[in-house]
Coordinates of C-alpha atoms in Angstrom, one line a residue:
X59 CA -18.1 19.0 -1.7
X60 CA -17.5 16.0 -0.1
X61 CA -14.9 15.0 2.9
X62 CA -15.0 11.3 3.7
X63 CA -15.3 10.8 7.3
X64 CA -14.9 7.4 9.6
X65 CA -18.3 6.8 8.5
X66 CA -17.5 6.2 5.2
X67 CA -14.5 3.6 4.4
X68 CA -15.3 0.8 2.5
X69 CA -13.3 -2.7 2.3
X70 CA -12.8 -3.2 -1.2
X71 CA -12.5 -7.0 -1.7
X72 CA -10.8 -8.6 -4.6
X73 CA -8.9 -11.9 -5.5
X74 CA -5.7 -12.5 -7.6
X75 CA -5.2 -15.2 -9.4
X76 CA -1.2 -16.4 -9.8
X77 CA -1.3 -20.1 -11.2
X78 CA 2.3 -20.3 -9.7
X79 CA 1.1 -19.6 -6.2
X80 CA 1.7 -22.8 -3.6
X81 CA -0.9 -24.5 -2.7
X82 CA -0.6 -23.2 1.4
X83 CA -1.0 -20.1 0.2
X84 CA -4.5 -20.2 -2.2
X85 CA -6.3 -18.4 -0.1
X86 CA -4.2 -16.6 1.6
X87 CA -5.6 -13.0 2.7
X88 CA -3.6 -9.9 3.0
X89 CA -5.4 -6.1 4.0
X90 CA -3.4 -3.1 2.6
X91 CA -3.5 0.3 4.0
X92 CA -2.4 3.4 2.4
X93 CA -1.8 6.8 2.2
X94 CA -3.0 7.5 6.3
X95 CA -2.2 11.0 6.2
X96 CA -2.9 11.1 10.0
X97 CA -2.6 14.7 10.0
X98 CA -5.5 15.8 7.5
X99 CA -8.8 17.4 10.0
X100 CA -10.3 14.8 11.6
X101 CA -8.3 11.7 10.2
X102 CA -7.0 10.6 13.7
X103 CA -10.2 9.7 14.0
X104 CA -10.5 7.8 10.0
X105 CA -7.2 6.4 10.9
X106 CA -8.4 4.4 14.2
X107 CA -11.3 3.5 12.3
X108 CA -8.8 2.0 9.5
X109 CA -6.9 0.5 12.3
X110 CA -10.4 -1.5 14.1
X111 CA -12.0 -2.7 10.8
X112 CA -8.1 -4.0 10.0
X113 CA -8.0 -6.3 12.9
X114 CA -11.8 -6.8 12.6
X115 CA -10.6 -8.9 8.7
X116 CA -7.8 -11.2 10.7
X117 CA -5.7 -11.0 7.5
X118 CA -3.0 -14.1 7.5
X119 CA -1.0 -10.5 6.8
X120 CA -1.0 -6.5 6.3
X121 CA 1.0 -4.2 4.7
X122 CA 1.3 -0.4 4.5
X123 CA 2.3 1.6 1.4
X124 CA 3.4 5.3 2.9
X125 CA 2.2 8.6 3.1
X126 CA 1.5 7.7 6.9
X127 CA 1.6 11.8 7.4
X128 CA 1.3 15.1 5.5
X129 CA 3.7 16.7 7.9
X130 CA 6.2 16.0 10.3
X131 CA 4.2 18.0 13.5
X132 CA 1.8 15.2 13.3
X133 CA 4.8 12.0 14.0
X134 CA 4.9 12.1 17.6
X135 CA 0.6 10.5 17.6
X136 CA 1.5 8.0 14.6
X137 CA 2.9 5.0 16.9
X138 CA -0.1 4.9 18.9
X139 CA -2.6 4.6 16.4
X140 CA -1.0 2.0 14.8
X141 CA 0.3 0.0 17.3
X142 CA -2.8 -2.0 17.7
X143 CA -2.2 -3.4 13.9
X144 CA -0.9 -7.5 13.9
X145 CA -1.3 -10.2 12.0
X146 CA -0.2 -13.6 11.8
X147 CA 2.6 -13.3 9.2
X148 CA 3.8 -9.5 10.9
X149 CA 2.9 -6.2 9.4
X150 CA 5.4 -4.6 6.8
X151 CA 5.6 -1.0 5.2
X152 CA 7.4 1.2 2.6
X153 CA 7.5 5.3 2.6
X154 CA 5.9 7.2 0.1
X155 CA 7.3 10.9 -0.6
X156 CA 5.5 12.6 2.3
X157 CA 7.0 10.4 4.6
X158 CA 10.5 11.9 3.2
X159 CA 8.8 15.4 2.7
X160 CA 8.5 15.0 6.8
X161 CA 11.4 13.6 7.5
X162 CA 11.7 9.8 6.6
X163 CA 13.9 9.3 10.0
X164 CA 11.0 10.3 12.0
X165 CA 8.7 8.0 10.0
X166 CA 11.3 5.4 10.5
X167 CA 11.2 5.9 14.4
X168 CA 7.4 5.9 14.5
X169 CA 6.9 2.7 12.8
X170 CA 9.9 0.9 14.5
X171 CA 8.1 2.2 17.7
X172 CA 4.4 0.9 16.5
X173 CA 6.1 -3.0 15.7
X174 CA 5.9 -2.5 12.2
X175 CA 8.7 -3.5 10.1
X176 CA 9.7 -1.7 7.0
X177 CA 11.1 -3.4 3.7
X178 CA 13.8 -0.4 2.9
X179 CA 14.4 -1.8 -0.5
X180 CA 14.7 -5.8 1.1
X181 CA 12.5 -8.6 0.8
X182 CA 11.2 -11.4 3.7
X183 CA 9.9 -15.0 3.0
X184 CA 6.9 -15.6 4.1
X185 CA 6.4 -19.7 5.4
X186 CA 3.1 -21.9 5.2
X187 CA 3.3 -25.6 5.5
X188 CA 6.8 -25.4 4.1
X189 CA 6.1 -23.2 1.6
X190 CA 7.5 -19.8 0.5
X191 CA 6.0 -16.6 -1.1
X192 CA 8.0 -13.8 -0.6
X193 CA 7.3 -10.3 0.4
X194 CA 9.5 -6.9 -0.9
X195 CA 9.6 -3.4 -0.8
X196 CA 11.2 -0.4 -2.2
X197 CA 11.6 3.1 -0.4
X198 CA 10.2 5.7 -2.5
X199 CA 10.4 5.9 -6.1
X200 CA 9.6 9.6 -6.6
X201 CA 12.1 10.5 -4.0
X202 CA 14.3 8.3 -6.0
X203 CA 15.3 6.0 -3.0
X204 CA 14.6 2.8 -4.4
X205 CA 16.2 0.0 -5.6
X206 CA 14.6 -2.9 -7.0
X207 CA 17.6 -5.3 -8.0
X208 CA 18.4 -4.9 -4.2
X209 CA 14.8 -5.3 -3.1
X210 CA 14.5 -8.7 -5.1
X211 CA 18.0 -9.7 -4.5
X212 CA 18.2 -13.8 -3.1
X213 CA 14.3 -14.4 -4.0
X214 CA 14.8 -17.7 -5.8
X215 CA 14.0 -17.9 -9.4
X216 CA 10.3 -18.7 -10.2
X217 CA 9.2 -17.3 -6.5
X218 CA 5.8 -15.7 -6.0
X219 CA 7.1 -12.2 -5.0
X220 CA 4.7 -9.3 -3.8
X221 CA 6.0 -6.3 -4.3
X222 CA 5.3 -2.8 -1.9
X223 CA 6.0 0.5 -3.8
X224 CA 4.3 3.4 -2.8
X225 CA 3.5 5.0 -6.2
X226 CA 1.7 2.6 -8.8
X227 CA 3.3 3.6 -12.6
X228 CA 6.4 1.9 -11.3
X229 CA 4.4 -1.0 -11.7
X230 CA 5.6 -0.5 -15.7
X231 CA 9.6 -1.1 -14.4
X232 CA 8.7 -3.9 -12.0
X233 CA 6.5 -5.9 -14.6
X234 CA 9.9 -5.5 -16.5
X235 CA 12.1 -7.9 -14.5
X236 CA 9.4 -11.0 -14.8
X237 CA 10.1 -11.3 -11.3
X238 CA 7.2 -10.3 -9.3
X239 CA 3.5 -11.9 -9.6
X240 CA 1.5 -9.0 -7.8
X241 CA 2.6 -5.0 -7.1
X242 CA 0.6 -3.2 -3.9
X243 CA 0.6 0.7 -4.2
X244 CA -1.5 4.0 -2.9
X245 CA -0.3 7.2 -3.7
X246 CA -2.8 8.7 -6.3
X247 CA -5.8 8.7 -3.7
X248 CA -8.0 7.5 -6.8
X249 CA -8.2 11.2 -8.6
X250 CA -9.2 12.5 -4.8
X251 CA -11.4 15.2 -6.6
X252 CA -13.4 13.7 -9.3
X253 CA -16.2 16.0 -11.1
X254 CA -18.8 14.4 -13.3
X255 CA -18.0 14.0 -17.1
X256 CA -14.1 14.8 -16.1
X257 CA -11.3 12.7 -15.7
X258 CA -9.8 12.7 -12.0
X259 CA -8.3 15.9 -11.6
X260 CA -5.9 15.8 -8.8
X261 CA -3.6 12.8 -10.0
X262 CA 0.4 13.2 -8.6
X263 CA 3.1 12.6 -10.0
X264 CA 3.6 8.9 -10.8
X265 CA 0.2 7.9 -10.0
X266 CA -1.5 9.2 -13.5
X267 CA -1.5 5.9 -15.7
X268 CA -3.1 3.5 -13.0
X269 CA -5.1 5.6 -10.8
X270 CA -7.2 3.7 -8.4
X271 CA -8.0 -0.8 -9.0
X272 CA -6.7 -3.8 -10.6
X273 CA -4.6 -4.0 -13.7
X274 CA -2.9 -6.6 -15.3
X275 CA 0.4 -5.4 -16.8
X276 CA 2.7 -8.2 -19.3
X277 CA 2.6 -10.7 -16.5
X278 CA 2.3 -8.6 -13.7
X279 CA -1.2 -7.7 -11.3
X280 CA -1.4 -4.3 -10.0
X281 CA -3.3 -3.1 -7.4
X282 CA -3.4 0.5 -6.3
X283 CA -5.7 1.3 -3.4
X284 CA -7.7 5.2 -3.0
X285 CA -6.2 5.4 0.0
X286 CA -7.4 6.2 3.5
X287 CA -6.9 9.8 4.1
X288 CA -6.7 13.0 1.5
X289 CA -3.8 15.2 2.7
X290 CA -4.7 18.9 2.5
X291 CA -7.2 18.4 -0.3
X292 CA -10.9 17.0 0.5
X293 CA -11.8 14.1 -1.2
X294 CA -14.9 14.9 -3.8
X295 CA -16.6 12.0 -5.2
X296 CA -13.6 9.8 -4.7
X297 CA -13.9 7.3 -1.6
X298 CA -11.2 6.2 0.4
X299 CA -10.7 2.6 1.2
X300 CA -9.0 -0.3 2.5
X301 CA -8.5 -3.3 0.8
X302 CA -8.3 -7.7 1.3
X303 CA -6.2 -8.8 -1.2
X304 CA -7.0 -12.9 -1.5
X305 CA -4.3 -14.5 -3.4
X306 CA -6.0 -17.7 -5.8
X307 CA -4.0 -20.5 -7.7
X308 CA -6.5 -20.2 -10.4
X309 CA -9.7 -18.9 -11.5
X310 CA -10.8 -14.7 -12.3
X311 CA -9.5 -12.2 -10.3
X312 CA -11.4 -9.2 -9.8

């Protein structure tokens, strides 16, 4: 059995190609981190490492999915961790269902205190060179908070639009609208316990049809990151990540 410590958190580096994207923004890099669970054993620890090799990338951006903690005892020591996190173009986050399992207001307070900004089903434009791409999220879909017509509401037609949603099979309802060129998501931790010859074993609740990488879905990329911490489970086979998203006009993604 295996639990991931600081030693062991990979940057998973892909690139998305969106022919649509302006030309100020090919290039562009964003980091997204997921699924903290600052209160799991040790992962104060995981989660300043997370935090250093972050700012170590100098994304143009970074955004957080939710799950920041598995319980609300463990709020008051969230700020200060991530506090340290900014980027050029501001750091942005959405709650999972933990966050609401532990009290969403206190979540709320924590990262309003840290200087991050959450998209509570809203969207932000995000300017290069006079350019526009433009940044939403929704609150949590298994809690049944969200709302994506309001999320996407005033994004001109035809906008690149990247869309935060904590768990990653809503990616089938958001590929719907033909509206939004790339979904960032956690949530299913990859499997988190993964046994040879087996299928993941521990998948949650909306995070059972994309699991852990990139999919393309109708005209849609998805992109659901393992995660940085495990909650109360260890992680077995299963590593934990962060990941720098580079967003391409044209060629392979991958």
């Amino acid at each position: 059995m295996s639990l991931f410590s600081s030693d062991h958190l990979p940057v998973e580096r892909i690139s998305v190609a969106i022919p649509s994207l302006p030309s100020a923004f090919d290039g562009y890099r964003v980091v997204l981190l997921t699924d903290l669970h600052f209160d799991a054993p040790g992962h104060r620890r995981l989660v300043a490492h997370a935090v250093a090799l972050t700012l170590d990338l100098s994304p143009d951006l970074i955004v957080l999915t939710g799950d920041y903690v598995s319980h609300w005892s463990a709020v008051p020591g969230l700020a200060g961790h991530l506090r340290p996190l900014d980027s050029p173009d501001g750091v942005w986050a959405t709650l999972g269902n933990h966050d609401h399992w532990s009290g969403a207001a206190r979540i709320r307070r924590a990262l309003s205190e840290a200087g991050i900004t959450e998209l509570q089903n809203a969207n932000v434009p995000i300017r290069r060179a006079g350019q526009s791409i433009w940044l939403a999220g929704v609150d949590d879909v298994w809690m049944e908070r969200h709302d994506l017509k309001q999320a996407l509401e005033g994004i001109p037609d035809g906008a690149v639009t990247i869309l935060l949603a904590h768990e990653p099979d809503y990616a089938d309802e958001a590929a719907l609208t033909g509206r939004v060129a790339l979904q960032l998501s956690g949530h299913s931790h990859g499997g988190q316990i993964q046994l040879p010859g087996l299928t993941p074993h521990s998948l949650p609740h909306l995070g059972q049809k994309y699991p852990a990488g990139l999919y393309r879905i109708q005209d849609m990329w998805l992109y659901t990151s393992r995660g940085v911490g495990c909650g109360l489970l260890p992680r077995i086979r299963s590593r934990p990540e962060i990941t720098e998203i580079t967003l391409r006009q044209s060629g392979d993604a991958g």
